[in-house]
JSON list of C-alpha atoms in Angstrom, two decimals:
[
{"chain": "A", "resi": 1, "resn": "GLU", "atom": "CA", "xyz": [56.11, 74.86, -40.03]},
{"chain": "A", "resi": 2, "resn": "VAL", "atom": "CA", "xyz": [52.42, 75.36, -40.66]},
{"chain": "A", "resi": 3, "resn": "GLN", "atom": "CA", "xyz": [50.88, 71.94, -41.18]},
{"chain": "A", "resi": 4, "resn": "LEU", "atom": "CA", "xyz": [47.55, 70.16, -41.42]},
{"chain": "A", "resi": 5, "resn": "VAL", "atom": "CA", "xyz": [47.33, 66.38, -41.15]},
{"chain": "A", "resi": 6, "resn": "GLU", "atom": "CA", "xyz": [44.09, 64.53, -41.83]},
{"chain": "A", "resi": 7, "resn": "SER", "atom": "CA", "xyz": [43.22, 61.10, -40.50]},
{"chain": "A", "resi": 8, "resn": "GLY", "atom": "CA", "xyz": [40.25, 58.81, -40.02]},
{"chain": "A", "resi": 9, "resn": "GLY", "atom": "CA", "xyz": [39.49, 57.83, -43.59]},
{"chain": "A", "resi": 10, "resn": "GLY", "atom": "CA", "xyz": [38.71, 54.29, -44.58]},
{"chain": "A", "resi": 11, "resn": "LEU", "atom": "CA", "xyz": [36.19, 51.89, -46.09]},
{"chain": "A", "resi": 12, "resn": "VAL", "atom": "CA", "xyz": [32.63, 52.15, -44.84]},
{"chain": "A", "resi": 13, "resn": "GLN", "atom": "CA", "xyz": [29.37, 50.61, -45.98]},
{"chain": "A", "resi": 14, "resn": "PRO", "atom": "CA", "xyz": [26.56, 52.73, -47.39]},
{"chain": "A", "resi": 15, "resn": "GLY", "atom": "CA", "xyz": [24.54, 54.19, -44.56]},
{"chain": "A", "resi": 16, "resn": "GLY", "atom": "CA", "xyz": [27.50, 54.01, -42.22]},
{"chain": "A", "resi": 17, "resn": "SER", "atom": "CA", "xyz": [29.39, 56.69, -40.34]},
{"chain": "A", "resi": 18, "resn": "LEU", "atom": "CA", "xyz": [32.95, 57.93, -40.17]},
{"chain": "A", "resi": 19, "resn": "ARG", "atom": "CA", "xyz": [34.71, 60.68, -38.26]},
{"chain": "A", "resi": 20, "resn": "LEU", "atom": "CA", "xyz": [37.59, 62.53, -39.87]},
{"chain": "A", "resi": 21, "resn": "SER", "atom": "CA", "xyz": [40.17, 64.49, -37.90]},
{"chain": "A", "resi": 22, "resn": "CYS", "atom": "CA", "xyz": [42.57, 67.21, -38.92]},
{"chain": "A", "resi": 23, "resn": "ALA", "atom": "CA", "xyz": [45.51, 68.03, -36.66]},
{"chain": "A", "resi": 24, "resn": "ALA", "atom": "CA", "xyz": [46.87, 71.55, -37.01]},
{"chain": "A", "resi": 25, "resn": "SER", "atom": "CA", "xyz": [50.32, 72.73, -36.02]},
{"chain": "A", "resi": 26, "resn": "GLY", "atom": "CA", "xyz": [52.59, 75.71, -36.49]},
{"chain": "A", "resi": 27, "resn": "PHE", "atom": "CA", "xyz": [49.91, 78.40, -36.15]},
{"chain": "A", "resi": 28, "resn": "THR", "atom": "CA", "xyz": [47.28, 79.67, -33.73]},
{"chain": "A", "resi": 29, "resn": "PHE", "atom": "CA", "xyz": [44.49, 77.31, -34.73]},
{"chain": "A", "resi": 30, "resn": "SER", "atom": "CA", "xyz": [41.77, 79.10, -32.78]},
{"chain": "A", "resi": 31, "resn": "SER", "atom": "CA", "xyz": [42.26, 82.28, -34.82]},
{"chain": "A", "resi": 32, "resn": "TYR", "atom": "CA", "xyz": [41.32, 80.78, -38.17]},
{"chain": "A", "resi": 33, "resn": "ASP", "atom": "CA", "xyz": [38.19, 79.64, -39.94]},
{"chain": "A", "resi": 34, "resn": "MET", "atom": "CA", "xyz": [38.64, 76.11, -41.26]},
{"chain": "A", "resi": 35, "resn": "HIS", "atom": "CA", "xyz": [37.19, 74.08, -44.12]},
{"chain": "A", "resi": 36, "resn": "TRP", "atom": "CA", "xyz": [36.76, 70.57, -45.43]},
{"chain": "A", "resi": 37, "resn": "VAL", "atom": "CA", "xyz": [37.02, 70.10, -49.19]},
{"chain": "A", "resi": 38, "resn": "ARG", "atom": "CA", "xyz": [36.68, 66.79, -51.01]},
{"chain": "A", "resi": 39, "resn": "GLN", "atom": "CA", "xyz": [37.67, 65.44, -54.39]},
{"chain": "A", "resi": 40, "resn": "ALA", "atom": "CA", "xyz": [36.32, 62.30, -56.00]},
{"chain": "A", "resi": 41, "resn": "THR", "atom": "CA", "xyz": [38.71, 60.41, -58.25]},
{"chain": "A", "resi": 42, "resn": "GLY", "atom": "CA", "xyz": [39.12, 62.25, -61.53]},
{"chain": "A", "resi": 43, "resn": "LYS", "atom": "CA", "xyz": [36.76, 65.03, -60.44]},
{"chain": "A", "resi": 44, "resn": "GLY", "atom": "CA", "xyz": [37.09, 68.59, -59.24]},
{"chain": "A", "resi": 45, "resn": "LEU", "atom": "CA", "xyz": [37.23, 70.12, -55.79]},
{"chain": "A", "resi": 46, "resn": "GLU", "atom": "CA", "xyz": [33.97, 70.27, -53.86]},
{"chain": "A", "resi": 47, "resn": "TRP", "atom": "CA", "xyz": [33.50, 72.34, -50.74]},
{"chain": "A", "resi": 48, "resn": "VAL", "atom": "CA", "xyz": [32.08, 70.22, -47.93]},
{"chain": "A", "resi": 49, "resn": "SER", "atom": "CA", "xyz": [31.88, 72.39, -44.84]},
{"chain": "A", "resi": 50, "resn": "ALA", "atom": "CA", "xyz": [33.37, 75.27, -42.91]},
{"chain": "A", "resi": 51, "resn": "ILE", "atom": "CA", "xyz": [33.54, 76.38, -39.30]},
{"chain": "A", "resi": 52, "resn": "GLY", "atom": "CA", "xyz": [34.19, 79.83, -38.00]},
{"chain": "A", "resi": 53, "resn": "THR", "atom": "CA", "xyz": [36.37, 80.79, -35.09]},
{"chain": "A", "resi": 54, "resn": "ALA", "atom": "CA", "xyz": [33.24, 81.00, -32.94]},
{"chain": "A", "resi": 55, "resn": "GLY", "atom": "CA", "xyz": [32.26, 77.47, -33.89]},
{"chain": "A", "resi": 56, "resn": "ASP", "atom": "CA", "xyz": [29.59, 78.50, -36.39]},
{"chain": "A", "resi": 57, "resn": "PRO", "atom": "CA", "xyz": [29.16, 75.75, -39.02]},
{"chain": "A", "resi": 58, "resn": "TYR", "atom": "CA", "xyz": [28.33, 76.01, -42.71]},
{"chain": "A", "resi": 59, "resn": "TYR", "atom": "CA", "xyz": [27.38, 73.29, -45.20]},
{"chain": "A", "resi": 60, "resn": "PRO", "atom": "CA", "xyz": [26.32, 72.95, -48.82]},
{"chain": "A", "resi": 61, "resn": "GLY", "atom": "CA", "xyz": [23.01, 71.29, -49.52]},
{"chain": "A", "resi": 62, "resn": "SER", "atom": "CA", "xyz": [24.68, 68.03, -50.58]},
{"chain": "A", "resi": 63, "resn": "VAL", "atom": "CA", "xyz": [25.83, 67.19, -47.03]},
{"chain": "A", "resi": 64, "resn": "LYS", "atom": "CA", "xyz": [23.62, 69.33, -44.78]},
{"chain": "A", "resi": 65, "resn": "GLY", "atom": "CA", "xyz": [21.89, 67.16, -42.21]},
{"chain": "A", "resi": 66, "resn": "ARG", "atom": "CA", "xyz": [24.36, 64.31, -42.69]},
{"chain": "A", "resi": 67, "resn": "PHE", "atom": "CA", "xyz": [27.74, 65.88, -41.91]},
{"chain": "A", "resi": 68, "resn": "THR", "atom": "CA", "xyz": [28.75, 67.82, -38.81]},
{"chain": "A", "resi": 69, "resn": "ILE", "atom": "CA", "xyz": [31.87, 69.93, -38.58]},
{"chain": "A", "resi": 70, "resn": "SER", "atom": "CA", "xyz": [33.38, 70.78, -35.22]},
{"chain": "A", "resi": 71, "resn": "ARG", "atom": "CA", "xyz": [36.61, 72.02, -33.71]},
{"chain": "A", "resi": 72, "resn": "GLU", "atom": "CA", "xyz": [38.49, 71.58, -30.46]},
{"chain": "A", "resi": 73, "resn": "ASN", "atom": "CA", "xyz": [40.84, 74.52, -30.11]},
{"chain": "A", "resi": 74, "resn": "ALA", "atom": "CA", "xyz": [42.54, 73.12, -27.01]},
{"chain": "A", "resi": 75, "resn": "LYS", "atom": "CA", "xyz": [43.67, 70.18, -29.13]},
{"chain": "A", "resi": 76, "resn": "ASN", "atom": "CA", "xyz": [44.30, 72.18, -32.32]},
{"chain": "A", "resi": 77, "resn": "SER", "atom": "CA", "xyz": [41.93, 69.84, -34.07]},
{"chain": "A", "resi": 78, "resn": "LEU", "atom": "CA", "xyz": [39.18, 69.98, -36.66]},
{"chain": "A", "resi": 79, "resn": "TYR", "atom": "CA", "xyz": [36.65, 67.20, -37.13]},
{"chain": "A", "resi": 80, "resn": "LEU", "atom": "CA", "xyz": [34.07, 66.05, -39.64]},
{"chain": "A", "resi": 81, "resn": "GLN", "atom": "CA", "xyz": [31.42, 63.60, -38.48]},
{"chain": "A", "resi": 82, "resn": "MET", "atom": "CA", "xyz": [29.90, 61.95, -41.53]},
{"chain": "A", "resi": 83, "resn": "ASN", "atom": "CA", "xyz": [26.65, 59.99, -41.17]},
{"chain": "A", "resi": 84, "resn": "SER", "atom": "CA", "xyz": [24.33, 58.27, -43.65]},
{"chain": "A", "resi": 85, "resn": "LEU", "atom": "CA", "xyz": [27.21, 57.91, -46.05]},
{"chain": "A", "resi": 86, "resn": "ARG", "atom": "CA", "xyz": [26.53, 57.28, -49.72]},
{"chain": "A", "resi": 87, "resn": "ALA", "atom": "CA", "xyz": [28.63, 56.04, -52.62]},
{"chain": "A", "resi": 88, "resn": "GLY", "atom": "CA", "xyz": [28.75, 59.61, -53.86]},
{"chain": "A", "resi": 89, "resn": "ASP", "atom": "CA", "xyz": [30.64, 60.64, -50.71]},
{"chain": "A", "resi": 90, "resn": "THR", "atom": "CA", "xyz": [33.64, 58.56, -51.83]},
{"chain": "A", "resi": 91, "resn": "ALA", "atom": "CA", "xyz": [36.54, 60.98, -52.19]},
{"chain": "A", "resi": 92, "resn": "VAL", "atom": "CA", "xyz": [39.76, 62.31, -50.78]},
{"chain": "A", "resi": 93, "resn": "TYR", "atom": "CA", "xyz": [38.90, 64.72, -47.99]},
{"chain": "A", "resi": 94, "resn": "TYR", "atom": "CA", "xyz": [41.17, 67.70, -47.36]},
{"chain": "A", "resi": 95, "resn": "CYS", "atom": "CA", "xyz": [41.14, 70.15, -44.50]},
{"chain": "A", "resi": 96, "resn": "ALA", "atom": "CA", "xyz": [42.25, 73.68, -45.29]},
{"chain": "A", "resi": 97, "resn": "ARG", "atom": "CA", "xyz": [42.95, 76.92, -43.45]},
{"chain": "A", "resi": 98, "resn": "ASP", "atom": "CA", "xyz": [41.05, 80.07, -44.38]},
{"chain": "A", "resi": 99, "resn": "VAL", "atom": "CA", "xyz": [43.03, 83.31, -44.10]},
{"chain": "A", "resi": 100, "resn": "GLY", "atom": "CA", "xyz": [40.00, 85.41, -44.96]},
{"chain": "A", "resi": 101, "resn": "LEU", "atom": "CA", "xyz": [37.43, 85.66, -47.74]},
{"chain": "A", "resi": 102, "resn": "SER", "atom": "CA", "xyz": [37.66, 81.92, -48.42]},
{"chain": "A", "resi": 103, "resn": "ILE", "atom": "CA", "xyz": [41.34, 82.11, -49.36]},
{"chain": "A", "resi": 104, "resn": "LEU", "atom": "CA", "xyz": [42.57, 78.61, -48.47]},
{"chain": "A", "resi": 105, "resn": "ASP", "atom": "CA", "xyz": [46.29, 79.00, -47.99]},
{"chain": "A", "resi": 106, "resn": "VAL", "atom": "CA", "xyz": [47.27, 75.73, -46.30]},
{"chain": "A", "resi": 107, "resn": "TRP", "atom": "CA", "xyz": [45.97, 72.28, -47.16]},
{"chain": "A", "resi": 108, "resn": "GLY", "atom": "CA", "xyz": [46.57, 68.87, -45.69]},
{"chain": "A", "resi": 109, "resn": "LYS", "atom": "CA", "xyz": [47.53, 65.90, -47.83]},
{"chain": "A", "resi": 110, "resn": "GLY", "atom": "CA", "xyz": [44.06, 64.42, -47.50]},
{"chain": "A", "resi": 111, "resn": "THR", "atom": "CA", "xyz": [42.47, 61.25, -46.21]},
{"chain": "A", "resi": 112, "resn": "THR", "atom": "CA", "xyz": [40.56, 58.82, -48.41]},
{"chain": "A", "resi": 113, "resn": "VAL", "atom": "CA", "xyz": [36.98, 57.82, -47.72]},
{"chain": "A", "resi": 114, "resn": "THR", "atom": "CA", "xyz": [35.49, 54.93, -49.65]},
{"chain": "A", "resi": 115, "resn": "VAL", "atom": "CA", "xyz": [31.79, 54.13, -49.31]},
{"chain": "A", "resi": 116, "resn": "SER", "atom": "CA", "xyz": [31.10, 50.69, -50.70]},
{"chain": "A", "resi": 117, "resn": "SER", "atom": "CA", "xyz": [29.45, 47.43, -49.78]},
{"chain": "B", "resi": 1, "resn": "SER", "atom": "CA", "xyz": [24.29, 78.98, -54.26]},
{"chain": "B", "resi": 2, "resn": "SER", "atom": "CA", "xyz": [26.65, 80.45, -56.83]},
{"chain": "B", "resi": 3, "resn": "GLU", "atom": "CA", "xyz": [28.62, 78.61, -59.46]},
{"chain": "B", "resi": 4, "resn": "LEU", "atom": "CA", "xyz": [32.01, 79.26, -61.02]},
{"chain": "B", "resi": 5, "resn": "THR", "atom": "CA", "xyz": [32.65, 78.19, -64.61]},
{"chain": "B", "resi": 6, "resn": "GLN", "atom": "CA", "xyz": [36.03, 77.25, -66.05]},
{"chain": "B", "resi": 7, "resn": "ASP", "atom": "CA", "xyz": [37.09, 75.85, -69.39]},
{"chain": "B", "resi": 8, "resn": "PRO", "atom": "CA", "xyz": [37.84, 72.14, -68.90]},
{"chain": "B", "resi": 9, "resn": "ALA", "atom": "CA", "xyz": [41.14, 72.18, -70.77]},
{"chain": "B", "resi": 10, "resn": "VAL", "atom": "CA", "xyz": [43.66, 74.67, -72.11]},
{"chain": "B", "resi": 11, "resn": "SER", "atom": "CA", "xyz": [47.02, 74.15, -73.77]},
{"chain": "B", "resi": 12, "resn": "VAL", "atom": "CA", "xyz": [50.05, 76.38, -74.20]},
{"chain": "B", "resi": 13, "resn": "ALA", "atom": "CA", "xyz": [53.37, 76.06, -75.95]},
{"chain": "B", "resi": 14, "resn": "LEU", "atom": "CA", "xyz": [56.43, 76.01, -73.72]},
{"chain": "B", "resi": 15, "resn": "GLY", "atom": "CA", "xyz": [57.50, 79.55, -72.93]},
{"chain": "B", "resi": 16, "resn": "GLN", "atom": "CA", "xyz": [54.31, 81.17, -74.17]},
{"chain": "B", "resi": 17, "resn": "THR", "atom": "CA", "xyz": [51.60, 82.97, -72.23]},
{"chain": "B", "resi": 18, "resn": "VAL", "atom": "CA", "xyz": [48.30, 81.39, -71.25]},
{"chain": "B", "resi": 19, "resn": "ARG", "atom": "CA", "xyz": [45.19, 82.76, -69.58]},
{"chain": "B", "resi": 20, "resn": "ILE", "atom": "CA", "xyz": [42.77, 80.61, -67.61]},
{"chain": "B", "resi": 21, "resn": "THR", "atom": "CA", "xyz": [39.40, 82.15, -66.85]},
{"chain": "B", "resi": 22, "resn": "CYS", "atom": "CA", "xyz": [36.73, 81.72, -64.21]},
{"chain": "B", "resi": 23, "resn": "GLN", "atom": "CA", "xyz": [33.24, 83.19, -64.46]},
{"chain": "B", "resi": 24, "resn": "GLY", "atom": "CA", "xyz": [30.53, 83.57, -61.87]},
{"chain": "B", "resi": 25, "resn": "ASP", "atom": "CA", "xyz": [28.21, 85.97, -60.13]},
{"chain": "B", "resi": 26, "resn": "SER", "atom": "CA", "xyz": [30.11, 85.75, -56.85]},
{"chain": "B", "resi": 27, "resn": "LEU", "atom": "CA", "xyz": [33.12, 87.33, -58.59]},
{"chain": "B", "resi": 28, "resn": "ARG", "atom": "CA", "xyz": [31.24, 90.62, -58.80]},
{"chain": "B", "resi": 29, "resn": "SER", "atom": "CA", "xyz": [31.53, 90.80, -55.00]},
{"chain": "B", "resi": 30, "resn": "TYR", "atom": "CA", "xyz": [34.62, 88.75, -54.15]},
{"chain": "B", "resi": 31, "resn": "TYR", "atom": "CA", "xyz": [38.03, 88.17, -55.68]},
{"chain": "B", "resi": 32, "resn": "ALA", "atom": "CA", "xyz": [38.85, 84.69, -56.90]},
{"chain": "B", "resi": 33, "resn": "SER", "atom": "CA", "xyz": [41.66, 82.62, -55.50]},
{"chain": "B", "resi": 34, "resn": "TRP", "atom": "CA", "xyz": [43.54, 80.20, -57.73]},
{"chain": "B", "resi": 35, "resn": "TYR", "atom": "CA", "xyz": [44.93, 76.79, -56.85]},
{"chain": "B", "resi": 36, "resn": "GLN", "atom": "CA", "xyz": [47.34, 74.54, -58.70]},
{"chain": "B", "resi": 37, "resn": "GLN", "atom": "CA", "xyz": [46.97, 70.80, -58.27]},
{"chain": "B", "resi": 38, "resn": "LYS", "atom": "CA", "xyz": [49.35, 68.21, -59.66]},
{"chain": "B", "resi": 39, "resn": "PRO", "atom": "CA", "xyz": [48.44, 64.50, -59.81]},
{"chain": "B", "resi": 40, "resn": "GLY", "atom": "CA", "xyz": [48.35, 62.84, -56.42]},
{"chain": "B", "resi": 41, "resn": "GLN", "atom": "CA", "xyz": [49.00, 66.10, -54.56]},
{"chain": "B", "resi": 42, "resn": "ALA", "atom": "CA", "xyz": [46.94, 68.52, -52.55]},
{"chain": "B", "resi": 43, "resn": "PRO", "atom": "CA", "xyz": [46.00, 71.86, -54.09]},
{"chain": "B", "resi": 44, "resn": "VAL", "atom": "CA", "xyz": [48.43, 74.75, -53.68]},
{"chain": "B", "resi": 45, "resn": "LEU", "atom": "CA", "xyz": [47.34, 78.39, -53.51]},
{"chain": "B", "resi": 46, "resn": "VAL", "atom": "CA", "xyz": [49.02, 80.37, -56.29]},
{"chain": "B", "resi": 47, "resn": "ILE", "atom": "CA", "xyz": [47.04, 83.64, -56.53]},
{"chain": "B", "resi": 48, "resn": "TYR", "atom": "CA", "xyz": [44.69, 85.40, -54.14]},
{"chain": "B", "resi": 49, "resn": "GLY", "atom": "CA", "xyz": [43.06, 88.78, -53.74]},
{"chain": "B", "resi": 50, "resn": "LYS", "atom": "CA", "xyz": [43.52, 91.44, -56.39]},
{"chain": "B", "resi": 51, "resn": "ASN", "atom": "CA", "xyz": [46.81, 89.91, -57.59]},
{"chain": "B", "resi": 52, "resn": "ASN", "atom": "CA", "xyz": [48.84, 88.44, -54.76]},
{"chain": "B", "resi": 53, "resn": "ARG", "atom": "CA", "xyz": [51.22, 85.49, -54.77]},
{"chain": "B", "resi": 54, "resn": "PRO", "atom": "CA", "xyz": [52.06, 83.45, -51.69]},
{"chain": "B", "resi": 55, "resn": "SER", "atom": "CA", "xyz": [55.70, 83.11, -50.84]},
{"chain": "B", "resi": 56, "resn": "GLY", "atom": "CA", "xyz": [57.45, 80.69, -53.19]},
{"chain": "B", "resi": 57, "resn": "ILE", "atom": "CA", "xyz": [55.08, 81.11, -56.14]},
{"chain": "B", "resi": 58, "resn": "PRO", "atom": "CA", "xyz": [56.96, 82.28, -59.25]},
{"chain": "B", "resi": 59, "resn": "ASP", "atom": "CA", "xyz": [56.18, 85.74, -60.55]},
{"chain": "B", "resi": 60, "resn": "ARG", "atom": "CA", "xyz": [55.13, 84.30, -63.92]},
{"chain": "B", "resi": 61, "resn": "PHE", "atom": "CA", "xyz": [51.77, 83.68, -62.20]},
{"chain": "B", "resi": 62, "resn": "SER", "atom": "CA", "xyz": [49.44, 86.67, -62.06]},
{"chain": "B", "resi": 63, "resn": "GLY", "atom": "CA", "xyz": [45.76, 87.34, -61.55]},
{"chain": "B", "resi": 64, "resn": "SER", "atom": "CA", "xyz": [43.22, 89.86, -62.74]},
{"chain": "B", "resi": 65, "resn": "SER", "atom": "CA", "xyz": [39.51, 90.43, -62.53]},
{"chain": "B", "resi": 66, "resn": "SER", "atom": "CA", "xyz": [36.78, 92.30, -64.42]},
{"chain": "B", "resi": 67, "resn": "GLY", "atom": "CA", "xyz": [33.09, 92.13, -63.75]},
{"chain": "B", "resi": 68, "resn": "ASN", "atom": "CA", "xyz": [32.11, 88.51, -63.24]},
{"chain": "B", "resi": 69, "resn": "THR", "atom": "CA", "xyz": [35.33, 87.09, -64.69]},
{"chain": "B", "resi": 70, "resn": "ALA", "atom": "CA", "xyz": [38.63, 86.33, -63.00]},
{"chain": "B", "resi": 71, "resn": "SER", "atom": "CA", "xyz": [41.74, 85.31, -64.89]},
{"chain": "B", "resi": 72, "resn": "LEU", "atom": "CA", "xyz": [44.94, 83.51, -64.04]},
{"chain": "B", "resi": 73, "resn": "THR", "atom": "CA", "xyz": [47.79, 84.29, -66.41]},
{"chain": "B", "resi": 74, "resn": "ILE", "atom": "CA", "xyz": [51.02, 82.35, -66.71]},
{"chain": "B", "resi": 75, "resn": "THR", "atom": "CA", "xyz": [53.63, 84.36, -68.60]},
{"chain": "B", "resi": 76, "resn": "GLY", "atom": "CA", "xyz": [56.30, 82.09, -70.02]},
{"chain": "B", "resi": 77, "resn": "ALA", "atom": "CA", "xyz": [54.75, 78.75, -69.13]},
{"chain": "B", "resi": 78, "resn": "GLN", "atom": "CA", "xyz": [57.14, 76.05, -67.95]},
{"chain": "B", "resi": 79, "resn": "ALA", "atom": "CA", "xyz": [56.79, 72.29, -68.16]},
{"chain": "B", "resi": 80, "resn": "GLU", "atom": "CA", "xyz": [56.26, 72.15, -64.40]},
{"chain": "B", "resi": 81, "resn": "ASP", "atom": "CA", "xyz": [53.18, 74.36, -64.73]},
{"chain": "B", "resi": 82, "resn": "GLU", "atom": "CA", "xyz": [51.26, 71.50, -66.31]},
{"chain": "B", "resi": 83, "resn": "ALA", "atom": "CA", "xyz": [48.54, 70.83, -63.76]},
{"chain": "B", "resi": 84, "resn": "ASP", "atom": "CA", "xyz": [44.89, 71.31, -62.91]},
{"chain": "B", "resi": 85, "resn": "TYR", "atom": "CA", "xyz": [43.93, 74.82, -61.90]},
{"chain": "B", "resi": 86, "resn": "TYR", "atom": "CA", "xyz": [40.90, 75.67, -59.77]},
{"chain": "B", "resi": 87, "resn": "CYS", "atom": "CA", "xyz": [39.36, 78.99, -58.89]},
{"chain": "B", "resi": 88, "resn": "ASN", "atom": "CA", "xyz": [37.25, 79.62, -55.83]},
{"chain": "B", "resi": 89, "resn": "SER", "atom": "CA", "xyz": [35.59, 82.49, -54.05]},
{"chain": "B", "resi": 90, "resn": "ARG", "atom": "CA", "xyz": [33.25, 83.17, -51.20]},
{"chain": "B", "resi": 91, "resn": "ASP", "atom": "CA", "xyz": [29.71, 82.41, -52.23]},
{"chain": "B", "resi": 92, "resn": "SER", "atom": "CA", "xyz": [27.43, 85.36, -52.99]},
{"chain": "B", "resi": 93, "resn": "SER", "atom": "CA", "xyz": [25.44, 84.55, -49.86]},
{"chain": "B", "resi": 94, "resn": "GLY", "atom": "CA", "xyz": [28.47, 85.51, -47.78]},
{"chain": "B", "resi": 95, "resn": "ASN", "atom": "CA", "xyz": [29.51, 84.04, -44.44]},
{"chain": "B", "resi": 96, "resn": "LEU", "atom": "CA", "xyz": [31.82, 81.07, -44.99]},
{"chain": "B", "resi": 97, "resn": "TYR", "atom": "CA", "xyz": [30.04, 79.47, -47.92]},
{"chain": "B", "resi": 98, "resn": "VAL", "atom": "CA", "xyz": [32.56, 78.61, -50.63]},
{"chain": "B", "resi": 99, "resn": "VAL", "atom": "CA", "xyz": [32.23, 77.87, -54.31]},
{"chain": "B", "resi": 100, "resn": "PHE", "atom": "CA", "xyz": [34.81, 76.21, -56.56]},
{"chain": "B", "resi": 101, "resn": "GLY", "atom": "CA", "xyz": [35.15, 76.21, -60.31]},
{"chain": "B", "resi": 102, "resn": "GLY", "atom": "CA", "xyz": [35.18, 72.87, -62.10]},
{"chain": "B", "resi": 103, "resn": "GLY", "atom": "CA", "xyz": [38.88, 73.12, -62.85]},
{"chain": "B", "resi": 104, "resn": "THR", "atom": "CA", "xyz": [41.02, 73.62, -65.95]},
{"chain": "B", "resi": 105, "resn": "LYS", "atom": "CA", "xyz": [43.55, 71.04, -67.10]},
{"chain": "B", "resi": 106, "resn": "LEU", "atom": "CA", "xyz": [46.58, 72.92, -68.41]},
{"chain": "B", "resi": 107, "resn": "THR", "atom": "CA", "xyz": [48.80, 71.10, -70.88]},
{"chain": "B", "resi": 108, "resn": "VAL", "atom": "CA", "xyz": [52.22, 72.57, -71.72]},
{"chain": "B", "resi": 109, "resn": "LEU", "atom": "CA", "xyz": [53.23, 71.49, -75.21]}
]
C-alpha cells in the first residue's frame, strides 16, 4: 500500500524551530518529486515547498529563507526544517507525492504545528 | 507567482449536476488537478490531466478546461460529495512551483 506518514509536529514558541518528517512506503520514493502543503484551521491549502528527484528545492516567498526541504532516499524520508517560526505558520502540514505536473496523488494524514507563546 | 480563483461556496440539489470552476493564468499552460477534502481528512485527488479519475473515484466526477478556466463537474451529486474542493496546477514559472485555488465549499441540499 502506498503510504505517507508525517511526524514531528508540536507546539513551538515564535522564533523557534521544528523539523517535520514524512515516511514513505509502498513505492520507489527516489523516483518521485515530493511536496509539503499546509492548511491553517478553517483556511485553504497552501503550497509550502517541493523537492525534485535530484534534490532541487523550491519554495514560495512566504517561507523562503526560513524553511528547508530535504530528502533521504535511503530512508524513504522527506523532511522540512522550519526556522524562525511565526504564528502564521500554525497549520496542519501534509506531505504529498507528485506524479508529474504537480498532480499530487497521495497525501499523508498531516501533522499539526502550533506556533504560540 | 500565479493565482487560481474559485468561488467560495456552491450548492446543488441532491441528484442534480454542479460545476465548480477555477480560473488562472497558469491554466493556459497546465491542466488543473482537483482535490476533495472532507472535514478532518487529508485531500483526495479526484480529477487530473485532461479528464482523468484515479482508481476508486466515481465516474460522476469529470473535468474540463478552456482557456484560463478549469471546471470540475459532478453529475448526479450525492450527499457524500459534500466537501471542500480545491484546484491546483503547476505555476506559470514552471519547475515544481505549485499554486492552489482558495477552495469551494460544496453543499448538497
